[in-house]
Coordinates of C-alpha atoms in Angstrom, one line a residue:
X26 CA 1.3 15.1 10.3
X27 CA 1.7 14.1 14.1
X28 CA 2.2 10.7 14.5
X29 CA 0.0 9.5 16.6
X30 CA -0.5 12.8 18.8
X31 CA 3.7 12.5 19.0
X32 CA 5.2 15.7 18.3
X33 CA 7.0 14.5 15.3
X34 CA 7.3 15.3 11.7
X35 CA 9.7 12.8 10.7
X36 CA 9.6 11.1 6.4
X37 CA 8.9 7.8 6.5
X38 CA 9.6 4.8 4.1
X39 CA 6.8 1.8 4.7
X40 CA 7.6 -1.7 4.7
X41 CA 4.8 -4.2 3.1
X42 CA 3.1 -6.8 4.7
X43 CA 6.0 -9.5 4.9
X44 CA 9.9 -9.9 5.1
X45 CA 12.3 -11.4 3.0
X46 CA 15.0 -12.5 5.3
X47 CA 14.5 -16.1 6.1
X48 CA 14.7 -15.7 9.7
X49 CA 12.8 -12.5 10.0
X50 CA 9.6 -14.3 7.6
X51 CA 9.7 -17.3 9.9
X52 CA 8.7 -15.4 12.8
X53 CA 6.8 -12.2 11.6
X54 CA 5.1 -13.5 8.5
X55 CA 1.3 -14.5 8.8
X56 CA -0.2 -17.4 8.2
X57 CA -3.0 -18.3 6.2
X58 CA -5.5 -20.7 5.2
X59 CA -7.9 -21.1 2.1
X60 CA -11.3 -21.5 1.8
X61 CA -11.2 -25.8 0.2
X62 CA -9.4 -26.1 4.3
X63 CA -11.3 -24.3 5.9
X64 CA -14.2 -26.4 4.5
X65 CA -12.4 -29.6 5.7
X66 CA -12.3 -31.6 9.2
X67 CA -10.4 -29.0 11.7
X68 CA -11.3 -26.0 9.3
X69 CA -12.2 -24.1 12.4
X70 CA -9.6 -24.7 14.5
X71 CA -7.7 -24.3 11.9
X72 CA -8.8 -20.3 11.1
X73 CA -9.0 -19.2 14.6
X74 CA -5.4 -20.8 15.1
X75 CA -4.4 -18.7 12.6
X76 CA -6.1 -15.7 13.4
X77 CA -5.2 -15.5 16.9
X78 CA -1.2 -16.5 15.7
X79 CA -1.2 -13.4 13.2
X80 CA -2.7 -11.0 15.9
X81 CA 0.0 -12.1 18.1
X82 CA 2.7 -11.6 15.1
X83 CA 1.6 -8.1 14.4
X84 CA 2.0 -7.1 18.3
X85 CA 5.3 -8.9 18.4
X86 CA 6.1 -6.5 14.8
X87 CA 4.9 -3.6 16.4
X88 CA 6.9 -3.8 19.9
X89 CA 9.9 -5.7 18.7
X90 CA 10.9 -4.9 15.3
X91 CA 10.0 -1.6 14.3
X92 CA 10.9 0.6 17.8
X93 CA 14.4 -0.9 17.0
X94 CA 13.9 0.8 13.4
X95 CA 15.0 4.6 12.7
X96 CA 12.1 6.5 13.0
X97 CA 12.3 7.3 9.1
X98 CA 11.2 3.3 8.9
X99 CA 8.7 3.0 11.1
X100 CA 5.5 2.2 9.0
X101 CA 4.0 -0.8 7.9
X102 CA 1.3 -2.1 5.7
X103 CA -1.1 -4.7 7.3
X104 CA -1.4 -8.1 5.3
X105 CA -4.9 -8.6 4.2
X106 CA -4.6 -12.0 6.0
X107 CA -4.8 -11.1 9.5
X108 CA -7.7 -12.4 9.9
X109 CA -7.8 -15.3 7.5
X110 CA -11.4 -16.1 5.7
X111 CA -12.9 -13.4 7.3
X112 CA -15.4 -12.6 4.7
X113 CA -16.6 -15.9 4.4
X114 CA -20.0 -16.4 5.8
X115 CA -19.7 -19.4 7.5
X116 CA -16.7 -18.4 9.7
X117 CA -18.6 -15.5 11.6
X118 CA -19.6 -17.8 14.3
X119 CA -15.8 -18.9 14.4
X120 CA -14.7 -15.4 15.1
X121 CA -17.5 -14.3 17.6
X122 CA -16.2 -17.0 19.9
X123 CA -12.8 -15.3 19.6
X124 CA -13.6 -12.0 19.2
X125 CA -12.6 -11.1 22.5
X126 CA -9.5 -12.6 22.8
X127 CA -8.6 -10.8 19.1
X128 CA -9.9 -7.7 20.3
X129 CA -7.6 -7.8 23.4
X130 CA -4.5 -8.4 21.6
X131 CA -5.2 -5.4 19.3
X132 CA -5.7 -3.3 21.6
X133 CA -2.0 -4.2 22.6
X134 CA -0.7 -3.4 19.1
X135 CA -2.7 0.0 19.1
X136 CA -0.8 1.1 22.1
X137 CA 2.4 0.0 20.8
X138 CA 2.2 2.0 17.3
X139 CA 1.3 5.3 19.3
X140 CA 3.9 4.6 21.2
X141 CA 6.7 3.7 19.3
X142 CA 4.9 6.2 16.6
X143 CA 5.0 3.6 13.2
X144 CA 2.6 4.2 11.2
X145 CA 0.5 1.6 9.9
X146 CA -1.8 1.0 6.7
X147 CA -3.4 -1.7 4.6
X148 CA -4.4 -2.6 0.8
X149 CA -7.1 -4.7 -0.4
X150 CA -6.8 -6.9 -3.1
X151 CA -7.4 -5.8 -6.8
X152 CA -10.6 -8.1 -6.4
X153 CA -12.0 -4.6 -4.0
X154 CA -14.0 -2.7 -6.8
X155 CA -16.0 0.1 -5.1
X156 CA -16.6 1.4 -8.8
X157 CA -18.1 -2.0 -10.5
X158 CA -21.1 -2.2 -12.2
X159 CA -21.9 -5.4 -10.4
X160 CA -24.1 -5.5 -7.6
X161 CA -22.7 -8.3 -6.0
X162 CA -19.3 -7.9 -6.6
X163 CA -20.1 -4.0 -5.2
X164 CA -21.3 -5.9 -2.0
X165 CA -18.5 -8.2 -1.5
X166 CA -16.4 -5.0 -2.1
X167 CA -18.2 -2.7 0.8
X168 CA -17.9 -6.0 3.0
X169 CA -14.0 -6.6 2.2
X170 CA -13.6 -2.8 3.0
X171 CA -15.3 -3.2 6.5
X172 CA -13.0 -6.0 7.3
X173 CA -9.8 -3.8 6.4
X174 CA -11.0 -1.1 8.0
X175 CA -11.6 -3.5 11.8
X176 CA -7.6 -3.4 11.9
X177 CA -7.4 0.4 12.5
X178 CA -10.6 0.5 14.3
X179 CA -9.6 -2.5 16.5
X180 CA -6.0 -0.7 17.7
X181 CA -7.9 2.6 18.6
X182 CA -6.3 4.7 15.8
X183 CA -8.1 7.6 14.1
X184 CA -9.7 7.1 11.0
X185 CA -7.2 9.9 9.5
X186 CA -4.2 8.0 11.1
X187 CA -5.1 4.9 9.5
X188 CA -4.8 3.9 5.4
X189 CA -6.9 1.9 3.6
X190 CA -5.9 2.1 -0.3
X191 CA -7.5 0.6 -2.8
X192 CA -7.9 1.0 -6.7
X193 CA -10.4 3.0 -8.9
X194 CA -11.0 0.4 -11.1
X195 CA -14.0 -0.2 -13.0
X196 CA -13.5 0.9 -16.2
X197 CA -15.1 -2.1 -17.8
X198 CA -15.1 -1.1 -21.6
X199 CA -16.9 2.5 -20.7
X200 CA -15.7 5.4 -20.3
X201 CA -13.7 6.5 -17.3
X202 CA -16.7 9.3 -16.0
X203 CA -18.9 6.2 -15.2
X204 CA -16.8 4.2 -13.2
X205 CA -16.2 7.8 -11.0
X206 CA -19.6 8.1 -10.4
X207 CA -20.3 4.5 -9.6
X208 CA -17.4 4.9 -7.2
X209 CA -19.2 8.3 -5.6
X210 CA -22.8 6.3 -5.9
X211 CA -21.4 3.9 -3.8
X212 CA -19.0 5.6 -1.5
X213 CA -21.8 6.1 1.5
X214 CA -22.7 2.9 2.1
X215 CA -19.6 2.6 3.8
X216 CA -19.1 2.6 7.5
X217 CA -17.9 6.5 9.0
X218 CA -14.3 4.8 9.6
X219 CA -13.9 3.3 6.7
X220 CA -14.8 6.4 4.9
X221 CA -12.0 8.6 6.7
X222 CA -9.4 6.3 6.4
X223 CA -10.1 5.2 2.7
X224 CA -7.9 6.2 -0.3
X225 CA -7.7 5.5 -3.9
X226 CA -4.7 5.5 -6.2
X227 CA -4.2 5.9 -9.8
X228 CA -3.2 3.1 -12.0
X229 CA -0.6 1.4 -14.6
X230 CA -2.5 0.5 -17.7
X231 CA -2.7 3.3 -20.0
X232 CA -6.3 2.6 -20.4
X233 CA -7.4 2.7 -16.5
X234 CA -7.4 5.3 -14.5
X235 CA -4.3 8.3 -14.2
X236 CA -4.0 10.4 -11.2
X237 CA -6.5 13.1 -13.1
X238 CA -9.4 10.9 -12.6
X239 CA -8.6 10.1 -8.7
X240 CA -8.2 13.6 -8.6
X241 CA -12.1 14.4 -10.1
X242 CA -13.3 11.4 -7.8
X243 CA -11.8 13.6 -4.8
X244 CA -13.7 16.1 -6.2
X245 CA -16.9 14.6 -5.6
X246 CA -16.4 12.9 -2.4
X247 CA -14.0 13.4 0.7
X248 CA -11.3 10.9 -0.6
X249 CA -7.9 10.8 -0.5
X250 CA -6.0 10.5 -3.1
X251 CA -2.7 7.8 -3.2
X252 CA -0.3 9.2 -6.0
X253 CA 1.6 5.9 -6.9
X254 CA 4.5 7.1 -9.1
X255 CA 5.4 4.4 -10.9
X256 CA 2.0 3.6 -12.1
X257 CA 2.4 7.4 -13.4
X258 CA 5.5 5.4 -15.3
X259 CA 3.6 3.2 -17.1
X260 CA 0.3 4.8 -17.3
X261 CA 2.4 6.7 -20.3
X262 CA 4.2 3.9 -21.0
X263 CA 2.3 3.9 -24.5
X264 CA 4.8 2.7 -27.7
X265 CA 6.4 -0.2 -28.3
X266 CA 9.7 -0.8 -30.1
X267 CA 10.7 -4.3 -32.0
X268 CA 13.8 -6.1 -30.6
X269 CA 15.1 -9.3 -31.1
X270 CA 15.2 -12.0 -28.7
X271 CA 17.0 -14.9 -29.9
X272 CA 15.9 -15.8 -33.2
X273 CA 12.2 -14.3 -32.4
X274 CA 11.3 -10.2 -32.8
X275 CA 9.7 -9.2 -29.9
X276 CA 7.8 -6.3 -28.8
X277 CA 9.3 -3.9 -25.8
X278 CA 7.6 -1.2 -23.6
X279 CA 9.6 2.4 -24.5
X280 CA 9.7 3.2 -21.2
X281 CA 11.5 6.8 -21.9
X282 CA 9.1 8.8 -20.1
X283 CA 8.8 11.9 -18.3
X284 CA 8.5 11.0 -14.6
X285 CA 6.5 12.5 -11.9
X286 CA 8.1 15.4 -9.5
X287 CA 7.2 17.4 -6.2
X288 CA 7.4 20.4 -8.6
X289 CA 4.5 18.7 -10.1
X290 CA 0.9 20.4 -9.8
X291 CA -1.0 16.4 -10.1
X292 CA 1.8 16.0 -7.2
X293 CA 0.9 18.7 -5.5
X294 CA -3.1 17.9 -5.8
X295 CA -2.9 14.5 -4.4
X296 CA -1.2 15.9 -1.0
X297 CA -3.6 18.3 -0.7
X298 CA -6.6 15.5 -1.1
X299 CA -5.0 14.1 2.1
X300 CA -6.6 17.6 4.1
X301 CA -3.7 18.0 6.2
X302 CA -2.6 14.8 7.0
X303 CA 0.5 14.0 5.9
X304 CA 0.2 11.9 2.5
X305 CA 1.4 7.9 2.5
X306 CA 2.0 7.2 -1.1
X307 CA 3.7 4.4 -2.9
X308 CA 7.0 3.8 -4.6
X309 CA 8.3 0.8 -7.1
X310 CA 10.2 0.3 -10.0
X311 CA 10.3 -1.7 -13.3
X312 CA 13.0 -4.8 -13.7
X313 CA 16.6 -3.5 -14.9
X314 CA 15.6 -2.8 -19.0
X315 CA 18.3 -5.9 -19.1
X316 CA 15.9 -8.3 -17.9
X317 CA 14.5 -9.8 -21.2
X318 CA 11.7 -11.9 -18.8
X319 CA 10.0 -8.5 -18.2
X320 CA 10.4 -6.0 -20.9
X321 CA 6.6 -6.4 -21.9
X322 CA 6.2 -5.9 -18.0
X323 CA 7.4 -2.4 -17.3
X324 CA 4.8 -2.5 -14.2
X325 CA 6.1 -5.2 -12.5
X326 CA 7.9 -4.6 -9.3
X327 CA 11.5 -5.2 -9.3
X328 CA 13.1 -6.9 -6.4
X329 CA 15.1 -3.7 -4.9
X330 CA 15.6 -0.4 -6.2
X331 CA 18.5 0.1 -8.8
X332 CA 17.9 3.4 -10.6
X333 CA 19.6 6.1 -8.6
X334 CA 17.9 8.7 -10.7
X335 CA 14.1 7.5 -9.9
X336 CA 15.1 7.7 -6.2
X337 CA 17.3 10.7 -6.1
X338 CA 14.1 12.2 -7.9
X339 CA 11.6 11.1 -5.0
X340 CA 13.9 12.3 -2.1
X341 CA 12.3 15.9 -2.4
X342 CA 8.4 14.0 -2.4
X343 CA 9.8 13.2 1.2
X344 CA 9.4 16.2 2.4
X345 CA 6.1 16.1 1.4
X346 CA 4.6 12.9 1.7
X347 CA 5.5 9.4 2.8
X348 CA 6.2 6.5 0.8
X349 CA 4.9 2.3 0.4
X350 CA 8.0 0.6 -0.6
X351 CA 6.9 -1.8 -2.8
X352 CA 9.2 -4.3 -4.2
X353 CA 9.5 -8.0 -3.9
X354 CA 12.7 -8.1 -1.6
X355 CA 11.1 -5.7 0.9
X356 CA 12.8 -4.6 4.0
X357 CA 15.5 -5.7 1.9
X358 CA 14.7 -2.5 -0.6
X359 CA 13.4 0.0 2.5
X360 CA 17.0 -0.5 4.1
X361 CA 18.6 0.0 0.5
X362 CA 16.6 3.3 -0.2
X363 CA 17.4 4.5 3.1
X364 CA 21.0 4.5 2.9
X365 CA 20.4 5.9 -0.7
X366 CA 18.9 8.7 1.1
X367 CA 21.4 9.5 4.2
X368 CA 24.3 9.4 1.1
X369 CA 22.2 12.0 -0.5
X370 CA 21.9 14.0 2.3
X371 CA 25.4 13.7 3.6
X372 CA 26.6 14.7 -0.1
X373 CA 24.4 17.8 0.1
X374 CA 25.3 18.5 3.6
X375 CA 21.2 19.1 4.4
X376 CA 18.7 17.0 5.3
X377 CA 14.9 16.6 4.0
X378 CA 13.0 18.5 5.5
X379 CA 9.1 18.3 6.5
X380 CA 7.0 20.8 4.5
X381 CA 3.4 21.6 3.8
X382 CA 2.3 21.9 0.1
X383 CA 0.6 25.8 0.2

């Protein structure tokens, strides 16, 4: 993938949404506001405060943090609060009297990601069901989607340049061929952008949805698929084993599974779902099998990354695809994974290169 129209072909590791550093959170972390204050006395000024603050925050991320990055970490995923109570009806005549101001500013940060080439991208909460078998709850969905999809549209960036990922979801005690065509039934009432710069990933419970079925989705309708490889983890995560916990016998995830490779073909699938554009997928890890707290919570993210096998086996996915960093200590865990990477490389005296799945 070109960056942007930049002639560059670079890996990249993506930071999400906030920062854990102190100083860093204090002045790029949004703000946000809830619904109960936006309902009070000053609710207004209150959201367009905000609104117009976090636009200002993500240009200041986007020409002040991340051109001082290595390339390899320029990328970041949008906080769904940018625009805070967005959705809600009532605040529509809030925004339109600073629509132009917001509109202005991200025009700014469009500029700045093509020309400091980061990448950027965004992820809906798990409340997003395209595939539900509620009306409403479709509606709200196609709605929420629209709103995501404004910040790429709003910068200038192509549709193809810009991720949106959500969740297949929907299984809802059926069987998983019914929430894939629900999904596909209700794919084309969204907007042309939000349709190109959509994707879907697979999921953790062993009941939902695997990479297979956002695979047979992609079948069906011009999606991309987002291959998240620790969700691969779990989905397979199936026994349990008793151990004891004090004076109690508890039950523990067997997490001895086989994980996913670039060798795989599922692996191979999902890049090619992306139709040339180079793939942005996502990478976590469970809590250190030490951790008592989470060992019925193999999904969970853990705060950095501590397995040196799980990320000396994504280093060769780099050279395919991109990856979401998602743990709780973010830039934290990108700048830990990163040096994990240059070791590697200087160990093997050869660096990742950028490939093209055949």
């Amino acid at each position: 993938m070109e960056y942007f129209n930049q002639d560059r072909s670079d890996w990249r590791l993506s930071q999400c949404c906030q920062w854990h550093d102190k100083t860093l959170a204090k002045r790029y972390n949004f703000g946000t506001t809830t619904k109960t204050y936006a309902l009070k006395e000053g609710g207004k000024e209150r959201v367009q405060q905000k609104a117009i603050a976090n636009t200002k925050k993500l240009l200041d991320i986007l020409t002040t943090y991340f051109p001082n990055q290595p390339y390899n970490l320029r990328a970041f995923r949008i906080s769904s609060e940018l625009f805070p109570c967005y959705t809600l009806d009532f605040t529509q005549p809030w925004y339109e009297e600073i629509w132009d101001e917001l509109s202005e500013i991200l025009t700014l940060a469009g500029h700045a990601a093509r020309r400091h080439s980061i990448r950027l991208s965004t992820h809906p909460a798990q409340y997003t069901v395209l595939a539900s078998n509620n009306p409403d709850v479709v509606t709200k969905s196609i709605e929420d989607l629209e709103y995501h999809a404004l910040y790429g549209s709003m910068m200038g960036l192509p549709a193809q340049d810009f991720s949106m990922n959500i969740h297949l979801q929907g299984l809802y005690g059926g069987k998983h061929e019914d929430g894939i065509k629900r999904f596909a039934t209700h794919f084309p009432y969204l907007s042309e952008y939000a349709q190109g710069c959509l994707s879907v990933e697979n999921e953790d419970k062993p009941n939902g949805y695997d990479i297979a079925h956002t695979l047979e989705l992609a079948q069906r309708i011009p999606i991309r698929c987002t291959l998240d490889t620790h969700h691969y983890a779990c989905h397979r995560m199936v026994e349990t084993e008793k151990v004891y916990l004090g004076e109690k016998t508890v039950n523990r995830k067997v997490r001895d599974v086989v994980h996913i490779t670039a060798s795989s073909d599922y692996f191979k699938e999902a890049v090619k779902s992306w139709r040339g554009v180079r793939p942005l997928f996502h990478k976590s890890q469970s809590f250190h099998p030490d951790n008592e707290a989470y060992w019925m919570k193999p999904n969970a993210h853990s705060e950095t990354y501590w397995d040196e096998y799980l990320m000396a086996n994504h280093v060769p996915m780099l050279e395919y695809a991109d990856f979401d960093i998602e743990a709780k200590h973010k830039e934290v865990a990108v700048q830990g994974f990163y040096d994990f990477i240059k070791q590697e490389q200087e160990f093997a005296n050869e660096n990742v290169e950028f490939k093209r799945v055949a």
